[in-house]
């Protein structure tokens, strides 16, 4: 849970600033102004530009965050006269001023000569965010590695023409997380660029198991020696990775797929389905040391690799129609933790910022901000302040937008 006690009067802004404090926002102000100056030296002066201030930067973020609650396709809809216009916040800043800040917005204005990393423009922000996650929250023992649901807003996709969909560029990165499976708090973010010849590019890692193994190691670099249990999907599950993690006192439970997983070192007899028909709940086990390979049948064969649970411990999966189906404890634990993550995706994925810039680093930035707000809300729900005000996720987002725009005082109304 949370590592610090927040006061009863803590606002949405207070929780958000656990991850994005004023010093980070001030750096955005400095870097944006530096980039504007450099841009104008190169391409000619811009008479309409005045240096951005901290108050304006907060308002700029507030406008962007408002698109996570009202899913307008363009943030500029706020100033329009259409369905997504928002007169209550449109008066804080003119549209032309907002567009100027958007044009010059930067987190790192200059590239240093040593920089080879494709995400150098956002890495300092991601590092700062990671420090905030680490210091504000202590995760439970059970955690999940996965790619969170950050797809397009389904309402927009349903109303989009085929031509508009083709025009939209595919994301050039994949975003992976390590997530506390009992609260949904995202403990760590890992961004992997899909293009590029550097060590972080997909060109350097042609085979997917090697790539996913690298992603898993990066996400668990701060987890060694803490006896965490990590749940993984088929793309990450592999015997070599689990054995490596066990040496670091990280234990695993993963779903295995003969098609998607790296099955090196596993007995082939367990990877093919038996010819004799099986009844639901039946399973076979092969063990080597602490590692167990379980093949369990329930309308199909499911294979699990684990060193976190004893294969002889019994569990049960409850289905609404068929009742209780017996299974090893590892299978029950895996199903429970992954169903929680599905609930998280259903509840929080619709609150990702709708703005879709062309630049990859900006796409990553808005996704990271969205994750920070979801984490802030999870901490708010676990605090005493929640028992005073009881905001829903949408109300929390609206409150944060108003506080960033300076439309109301920071202390919540009772």
Coordinates of C-alpha atoms in Angstrom, one line a residue:
X1 CA 0.0 0.0 0.0
X2 CA 0.9 3.7 0.2
X3 CA 4.2 4.5 2.0
X4 CA 3.0 7.9 3.4
X5 CA -0.2 9.1 5.0
X6 CA -2.0 11.8 3.1
X7 CA -4.1 14.4 5.0
X8 CA -7.9 14.2 5.0
X9 CA -7.9 17.4 2.9
X10 CA -5.6 16.1 0.2
X11 CA -6.7 17.1 -3.3
X12 CA -6.4 15.3 -6.6
X13 CA -3.5 17.6 -7.3
X14 CA -1.7 16.5 -4.2
X15 CA -1.9 12.9 -5.3
X16 CA -0.8 13.7 -8.9
X17 CA 2.2 15.7 -7.6
X18 CA 3.5 12.6 -5.8
X19 CA 4.6 11.6 -9.3
X20 CA 4.7 14.9 -11.2
X21 CA 6.0 17.5 -8.7
X22 CA 6.5 21.2 -9.3
X23 CA 10.2 20.8 -10.0
X24 CA 9.4 18.5 -13.0
X25 CA 6.8 21.0 -14.3
X26 CA 9.4 23.8 -13.9
X27 CA 11.9 21.8 -15.9
X28 CA 9.2 21.5 -18.7
X29 CA 8.8 25.3 -18.6
X30 CA 12.6 25.9 -18.9
X31 CA 13.1 23.3 -21.7
X32 CA 10.1 24.5 -23.7
X33 CA 11.4 28.1 -23.6
X34 CA 14.9 26.9 -24.6
X35 CA 13.5 24.9 -27.5
X36 CA 11.4 27.9 -28.6
X37 CA 14.4 30.1 -28.6
X38 CA 16.5 27.5 -30.5
X39 CA 13.7 27.0 -33.0
X40 CA 13.3 30.7 -33.7
X41 CA 17.1 31.2 -34.1
X42 CA 17.0 28.6 -36.8
X43 CA 13.8 29.3 -38.6
X44 CA 13.1 32.9 -37.9
X45 CA 11.5 34.8 -35.0
X46 CA 7.9 34.2 -33.9
X47 CA 6.4 37.6 -32.9
X48 CA 3.4 35.9 -31.3
X49 CA 5.6 33.8 -28.9
X50 CA 6.2 34.8 -25.2
X51 CA 8.0 32.6 -22.8
X52 CA 5.7 30.1 -21.1
X53 CA 5.1 30.3 -17.3
X54 CA 4.5 27.5 -14.7
X55 CA 0.8 28.5 -14.4
X56 CA 0.5 28.2 -18.2
X57 CA 2.3 24.8 -18.2
X58 CA -0.1 23.5 -15.6
X59 CA -3.1 24.8 -17.7
X60 CA -1.6 23.2 -20.8
X61 CA -1.4 19.8 -19.0
X62 CA -4.9 20.4 -17.7
X63 CA -6.3 20.8 -21.2
X64 CA -4.6 17.6 -22.4
X65 CA -5.8 15.6 -19.4
X66 CA -9.4 16.8 -20.0
X67 CA -9.4 14.7 -23.2
X68 CA -9.1 11.5 -21.0
X69 CA -12.5 12.3 -19.5
X70 CA -14.3 13.7 -22.5
X71 CA -12.9 11.6 -25.4
X72 CA -12.7 14.3 -28.1
X73 CA -10.5 13.3 -31.0
X74 CA -8.7 16.7 -31.0
X75 CA -7.8 18.7 -27.9
X76 CA -8.7 21.8 -30.0
X77 CA -12.4 20.8 -29.8
X78 CA -12.4 22.5 -26.4
X79 CA -12.5 25.9 -28.1
X80 CA -14.9 24.8 -30.9
X81 CA -18.7 25.3 -31.0
X82 CA -19.3 21.6 -31.5
X83 CA -20.3 18.7 -29.2
X84 CA -16.9 18.5 -27.4
X85 CA -16.6 22.2 -26.7
X86 CA -16.0 23.1 -23.1
X87 CA -16.8 26.8 -22.4
X88 CA -16.0 26.5 -18.6
X89 CA -12.3 25.8 -19.2
X90 CA -11.9 27.4 -22.7
X91 CA -11.6 30.9 -21.2
X92 CA -8.4 30.2 -19.1
X93 CA -6.2 30.2 -22.2
X94 CA -6.8 31.2 -25.9
X95 CA -6.6 28.5 -28.5
X96 CA -3.8 30.3 -30.3
X97 CA -1.7 30.4 -27.1
X98 CA -2.4 26.7 -26.5
X99 CA -1.3 25.9 -30.0
X100 CA 2.0 27.9 -29.5
X101 CA 2.8 26.0 -26.4
X102 CA 2.0 22.7 -28.1
X103 CA 4.3 23.6 -31.0
X104 CA 7.3 24.2 -28.7
X105 CA 6.6 21.8 -25.8
X106 CA 9.7 19.9 -24.8
X107 CA 11.1 18.0 -21.8
X108 CA 14.7 17.9 -23.2
X109 CA 15.4 20.7 -25.6
X110 CA 19.0 19.7 -26.7
X111 CA 20.5 16.4 -27.6
X112 CA 23.8 15.8 -25.8
X113 CA 26.7 14.3 -27.9
X114 CA 26.7 11.1 -25.9
X115 CA 23.0 10.3 -26.4
X116 CA 22.2 7.3 -28.6
X117 CA 18.9 6.3 -26.8
X118 CA 15.9 6.8 -29.0
X119 CA 13.9 8.1 -26.0
X120 CA 16.4 10.7 -24.9
X121 CA 13.7 13.5 -25.1
X122 CA 11.6 11.8 -22.4
X123 CA 14.0 9.6 -20.4
X124 CA 14.6 12.2 -17.6
X125 CA 10.8 12.4 -17.1
X126 CA 10.4 8.5 -17.1
X127 CA 13.2 8.3 -14.5
X128 CA 11.6 10.9 -12.3
X129 CA 8.2 9.1 -12.6
X130 CA 9.8 5.8 -11.7
X131 CA 11.3 7.4 -8.5
X132 CA 7.8 8.7 -7.6
X133 CA 6.3 5.2 -8.1
X134 CA 9.0 3.6 -6.0
X135 CA 8.8 6.1 -3.1
X136 CA 5.0 6.4 -2.9
X137 CA 3.9 2.8 -3.0
X138 CA 5.0 -0.6 -1.7
X139 CA 3.5 -3.4 -3.9
X140 CA 2.1 -6.7 -2.8
X141 CA 4.0 -10.0 -3.2
X142 CA 2.0 -11.0 -6.4
X143 CA 2.7 -8.9 -9.5
X144 CA 2.0 -9.2 -13.2
X145 CA 4.1 -8.4 -16.3
X146 CA 2.0 -7.4 -19.3
X147 CA 1.2 -4.8 -21.9
X148 CA -1.7 -2.6 -20.7
X149 CA -4.6 -1.9 -22.9
X150 CA -3.9 1.5 -24.5
X151 CA -5.8 1.1 -27.7
X152 CA -7.9 3.8 -29.4
X153 CA -11.1 5.0 -27.8
X154 CA -13.8 2.5 -29.1
X155 CA -16.4 5.2 -29.6
X156 CA -14.0 7.1 -32.0
X157 CA -13.0 3.9 -33.8
X158 CA -16.7 3.1 -34.4
X159 CA -17.4 6.5 -36.0
X160 CA -14.1 6.7 -38.0
X161 CA -14.1 6.2 -41.7
X162 CA -11.6 3.7 -43.3
X163 CA -9.6 6.5 -44.8
X164 CA -9.2 8.2 -41.4
X165 CA -8.1 5.0 -39.9
X166 CA -5.5 4.4 -42.6
X167 CA -4.1 7.9 -42.1
X168 CA -3.4 7.3 -38.4
X169 CA 0.1 6.1 -37.9
X170 CA 0.8 2.9 -36.0
X171 CA 2.6 3.2 -32.7
X172 CA 6.4 2.8 -33.1
X173 CA 6.8 1.5 -29.5
X174 CA 5.4 -1.1 -27.2
X175 CA 4.8 -0.3 -23.5
X176 CA 5.1 -3.0 -20.8
X177 CA 4.4 -2.7 -17.1
X178 CA 5.0 -4.5 -13.8
X179 CA 1.8 -4.1 -11.9
X180 CA 0.7 -4.9 -8.4
X181 CA -2.1 -7.5 -9.0
X182 CA -4.0 -6.8 -5.8
X183 CA -4.4 -3.0 -6.2
X184 CA -3.7 -2.4 -9.9
X185 CA -0.9 0.1 -9.1
X186 CA 1.6 0.1 -11.9
X187 CA 5.1 -0.2 -10.2
X188 CA 7.3 0.1 -13.3
X189 CA 7.0 1.1 -17.0
X190 CA 9.3 -0.1 -19.7
X191 CA 9.1 1.4 -23.2
X192 CA 10.5 -0.6 -26.1
X193 CA 11.1 1.1 -29.5
X194 CA 10.0 -1.1 -32.4
X195 CA 12.5 0.6 -34.8
X196 CA 16.1 1.6 -34.7
X197 CA 19.5 0.0 -34.9
X198 CA 20.6 0.6 -31.4
X199 CA 20.6 -1.9 -28.5
X200 CA 17.0 -0.8 -27.7
X201 CA 15.7 -1.3 -31.2
X202 CA 13.8 -4.4 -32.5
X203 CA 16.3 -4.8 -35.3
X204 CA 18.9 -5.8 -32.7
X205 CA 16.6 -8.6 -31.4
X206 CA 15.2 -10.5 -34.3
X207 CA 13.6 -13.3 -32.3
X208 CA 10.7 -12.5 -30.0
X209 CA 11.5 -14.7 -27.0
X210 CA 14.9 -12.9 -26.6
X211 CA 13.1 -9.6 -26.8
X212 CA 10.4 -10.5 -24.2
X213 CA 13.1 -12.0 -21.9
X214 CA 14.9 -8.6 -22.1
X215 CA 11.7 -6.7 -21.3
X216 CA 11.0 -9.0 -18.3
X217 CA 14.5 -8.5 -16.9
X218 CA 14.3 -4.7 -17.3
X219 CA 10.9 -4.7 -15.5
X220 CA 12.2 -6.8 -12.6
X221 CA 15.6 -5.1 -12.1
X222 CA 14.5 -3.6 -8.8
X223 CA 12.6 -6.7 -7.6
X224 CA 15.5 -9.1 -6.7
X225 CA 15.7 -10.4 -3.2
X226 CA 12.1 -9.5 -2.3
X227 CA 10.4 -12.9 -2.8
X228 CA 7.9 -11.4 -5.3
X229 CA 5.7 -13.8 -7.3
X230 CA 5.6 -12.6 -10.9
X231 CA 2.8 -13.8 -13.2
X232 CA 3.6 -13.8 -16.9
X233 CA 1.8 -14.4 -20.2
X234 CA 2.9 -16.9 -22.9
X235 CA 5.2 -14.5 -24.7
X236 CA 7.4 -14.1 -21.6
X237 CA 7.2 -17.6 -19.9
X238 CA 10.3 -19.6 -20.4
X239 CA 12.3 -22.1 -18.3
X240 CA 15.7 -20.2 -18.7
X241 CA 14.1 -16.9 -17.6
X242 CA 12.4 -18.4 -14.6
X243 CA 15.6 -20.2 -13.5
X244 CA 17.5 -16.9 -13.8
X245 CA 14.8 -15.1 -11.7
X246 CA 14.9 -17.8 -9.0
X247 CA 18.6 -17.1 -8.4
X248 CA 17.5 -13.5 -7.6
X249 CA 14.7 -14.7 -5.3
X250 CA 12.0 -13.8 -7.7
X251 CA 9.5 -16.6 -8.2
X252 CA 7.2 -17.0 -11.2
X253 CA 4.0 -18.5 -12.5
X254 CA 3.4 -18.3 -16.2
X255 CA 1.0 -19.6 -18.9
X256 CA 2.8 -21.6 -21.5
X257 CA 2.0 -21.8 -25.2
X258 CA 3.8 -24.2 -27.7
X259 CA 3.3 -21.5 -30.4
X260 CA 4.2 -18.3 -28.5
X261 CA 6.6 -19.4 -25.7
X262 CA 10.2 -20.3 -25.7
X263 CA 9.9 -24.0 -24.8
X264 CA 13.7 -24.7 -24.7
X265 CA 14.5 -27.3 -22.0
X266 CA 10.9 -28.5 -21.5
X267 CA 10.0 -32.2 -22.0
X268 CA 8.3 -32.6 -25.4
X269 CA 5.9 -35.2 -24.1
X270 CA 4.2 -32.5 -22.0
X271 CA 3.8 -30.1 -24.9
X272 CA 1.7 -32.5 -27.1
X273 CA -1.9 -33.2 -26.2
X274 CA -2.7 -36.8 -25.1
X275 CA -4.7 -39.0 -27.5
X276 CA -7.1 -40.3 -24.8
X277 CA -10.0 -37.9 -24.1
X278 CA -9.8 -36.2 -20.7
X279 CA -12.4 -34.9 -18.3
X280 CA -12.4 -31.3 -17.0
X281 CA -10.1 -30.7 -14.1
X282 CA -7.6 -33.5 -14.9
X283 CA -4.0 -32.6 -15.0
X284 CA -0.4 -34.0 -15.4
X285 CA 2.7 -32.8 -13.7
X286 CA 6.4 -33.0 -14.4
X287 CA 8.9 -31.6 -11.9
X288 CA 12.6 -30.7 -11.8
X289 CA 13.8 -29.2 -8.5
X290 CA 11.4 -26.4 -7.6
X291 CA 10.1 -26.0 -11.2
X292 CA 6.8 -27.6 -12.1
X293 CA 5.2 -28.0 -15.6
X294 CA 1.5 -28.5 -15.3
X295 CA -0.8 -29.6 -18.1
X296 CA -4.4 -29.0 -17.0
X297 CA -7.6 -29.7 -19.0
X298 CA -10.7 -27.5 -19.1
X299 CA -12.4 -27.5 -22.6
X300 CA -8.8 -27.5 -23.9
X301 CA -5.3 -28.1 -22.6
X302 CA -3.6 -25.3 -20.6
X303 CA 0.1 -25.5 -19.6
X304 CA 1.6 -23.6 -16.7
X305 CA 5.3 -23.3 -15.6
X306 CA 5.9 -22.3 -12.0
X307 CA 8.4 -22.4 -9.2
X308 CA 6.1 -20.3 -6.8
X309 CA 3.5 -22.9 -5.9
X310 CA 3.6 -26.6 -5.0
X311 CA 1.9 -28.6 -7.8
X312 CA 0.4 -31.0 -5.2
X313 CA -1.5 -28.2 -3.5
X314 CA -5.1 -28.2 -4.6
X315 CA -7.1 -25.3 -5.8
X316 CA -10.5 -24.7 -7.5
X317 CA -11.8 -22.5 -10.3
X318 CA -15.5 -21.5 -9.9
X319 CA -17.5 -21.2 -13.0
X320 CA -21.1 -19.8 -13.0
X321 CA -22.5 -22.6 -15.1
X322 CA -20.4 -25.6 -14.4
X323 CA -19.6 -25.0 -10.7
X324 CA -16.3 -25.9 -9.2
X325 CA -13.5 -27.3 -11.4
X326 CA -10.5 -28.9 -9.5
X327 CA -7.1 -27.6 -10.4
X328 CA -3.6 -27.2 -8.9
X329 CA -3.2 -24.1 -6.7
X330 CA -0.9 -22.4 -9.3
X331 CA -3.7 -22.5 -11.9
X332 CA -6.2 -20.9 -9.5
X333 CA -3.7 -18.2 -8.5
X334 CA -2.9 -17.4 -12.1
X335 CA -6.6 -17.1 -13.1
X336 CA -7.3 -14.9 -10.1
X337 CA -4.5 -12.4 -10.7
X338 CA -5.1 -12.1 -14.4
X339 CA -8.8 -11.6 -13.9
X340 CA -7.9 -8.6 -11.7
X341 CA -5.7 -7.1 -14.4
X342 CA -8.6 -7.5 -16.9
X343 CA -10.8 -5.6 -14.4
X344 CA -8.1 -2.9 -14.2
X345 CA -8.0 -2.6 -18.0
X346 CA -11.8 -2.4 -18.2
X347 CA -11.9 0.3 -15.5
X348 CA -8.9 2.5 -16.2
X349 CA -7.9 2.0 -19.9
X350 CA -10.7 4.4 -21.0
X351 CA -9.0 7.2 -19.1
X352 CA -6.0 7.4 -21.3
X353 CA -5.4 10.9 -22.8
X354 CA -7.0 11.0 -26.3
X355 CA -4.4 13.4 -27.9
X356 CA -2.4 11.4 -30.5
X357 CA 0.7 13.4 -31.6
X358 CA 2.9 12.2 -34.4
X359 CA 6.2 12.3 -32.4
X360 CA 6.9 9.0 -30.6
X361 CA 8.4 10.7 -27.5
X362 CA 5.2 12.7 -27.1
X363 CA 3.0 9.7 -27.4
X364 CA 5.0 8.0 -24.7
X365 CA 4.8 11.1 -22.5
X366 CA 0.9 11.3 -22.6
X367 CA 0.6 7.5 -22.0
X368 CA 3.0 7.9 -19.0
X369 CA 1.0 10.9 -17.7
X370 CA -2.2 8.8 -18.0
X371 CA -0.7 6.0 -16.0
X372 CA 0.5 8.5 -13.3
X373 CA -3.1 9.8 -12.9
X374 CA -4.5 6.2 -12.6
X375 CA -1.8 5.5 -10.0
X376 CA -2.7 8.7 -8.2
X377 CA -6.4 7.7 -8.1
X378 CA -5.5 4.2 -6.7
X379 CA -3.5 5.9 -3.9
X380 CA -6.4 8.3 -3.3
X381 CA -8.9 5.4 -3.0
X382 CA -6.6 3.8 -0.4
X383 CA -6.3 7.1 1.6
X384 CA -8.5 8.6 4.3
X385 CA -9.3 11.5 1.9
X386 CA -11.4 9.1 -0.1
X387 CA -13.8 8.5 2.8
X388 CA -14.3 12.3 3.0
X389 CA -15.1 13.0 -0.7
X390 CA -15.5 9.6 -2.6
X391 CA -14.8 10.7 -6.1
X392 CA -15.2 8.3 -9.0
X393 CA -12.3 8.0 -11.5
X394 CA -14.0 10.5 -13.8
X395 CA -14.7 13.0 -11.0
X396 CA -11.1 12.7 -9.8
X397 CA -9.9 13.5 -13.4
X398 CA -12.3 16.5 -13.6
X399 CA -11.1 17.7 -10.2
X400 CA -7.5 17.5 -11.3
X401 CA -8.2 19.4 -14.5
X402 CA -9.8 22.2 -12.6
X403 CA -7.0 22.4 -10.1
X404 CA -4.4 22.5 -12.9
X405 CA -6.3 25.3 -14.6
X406 CA -6.6 27.2 -11.3
X407 CA -10.4 27.1 -11.5
X408 CA -10.9 26.2 -7.8
X409 CA -8.9 26.1 -4.6
X410 CA -6.9 22.9 -3.9
X411 CA -8.7 21.9 -0.7
X412 CA -11.7 19.6 -1.6
X413 CA -15.2 20.6 -0.9
X414 CA -16.9 18.6 1.8

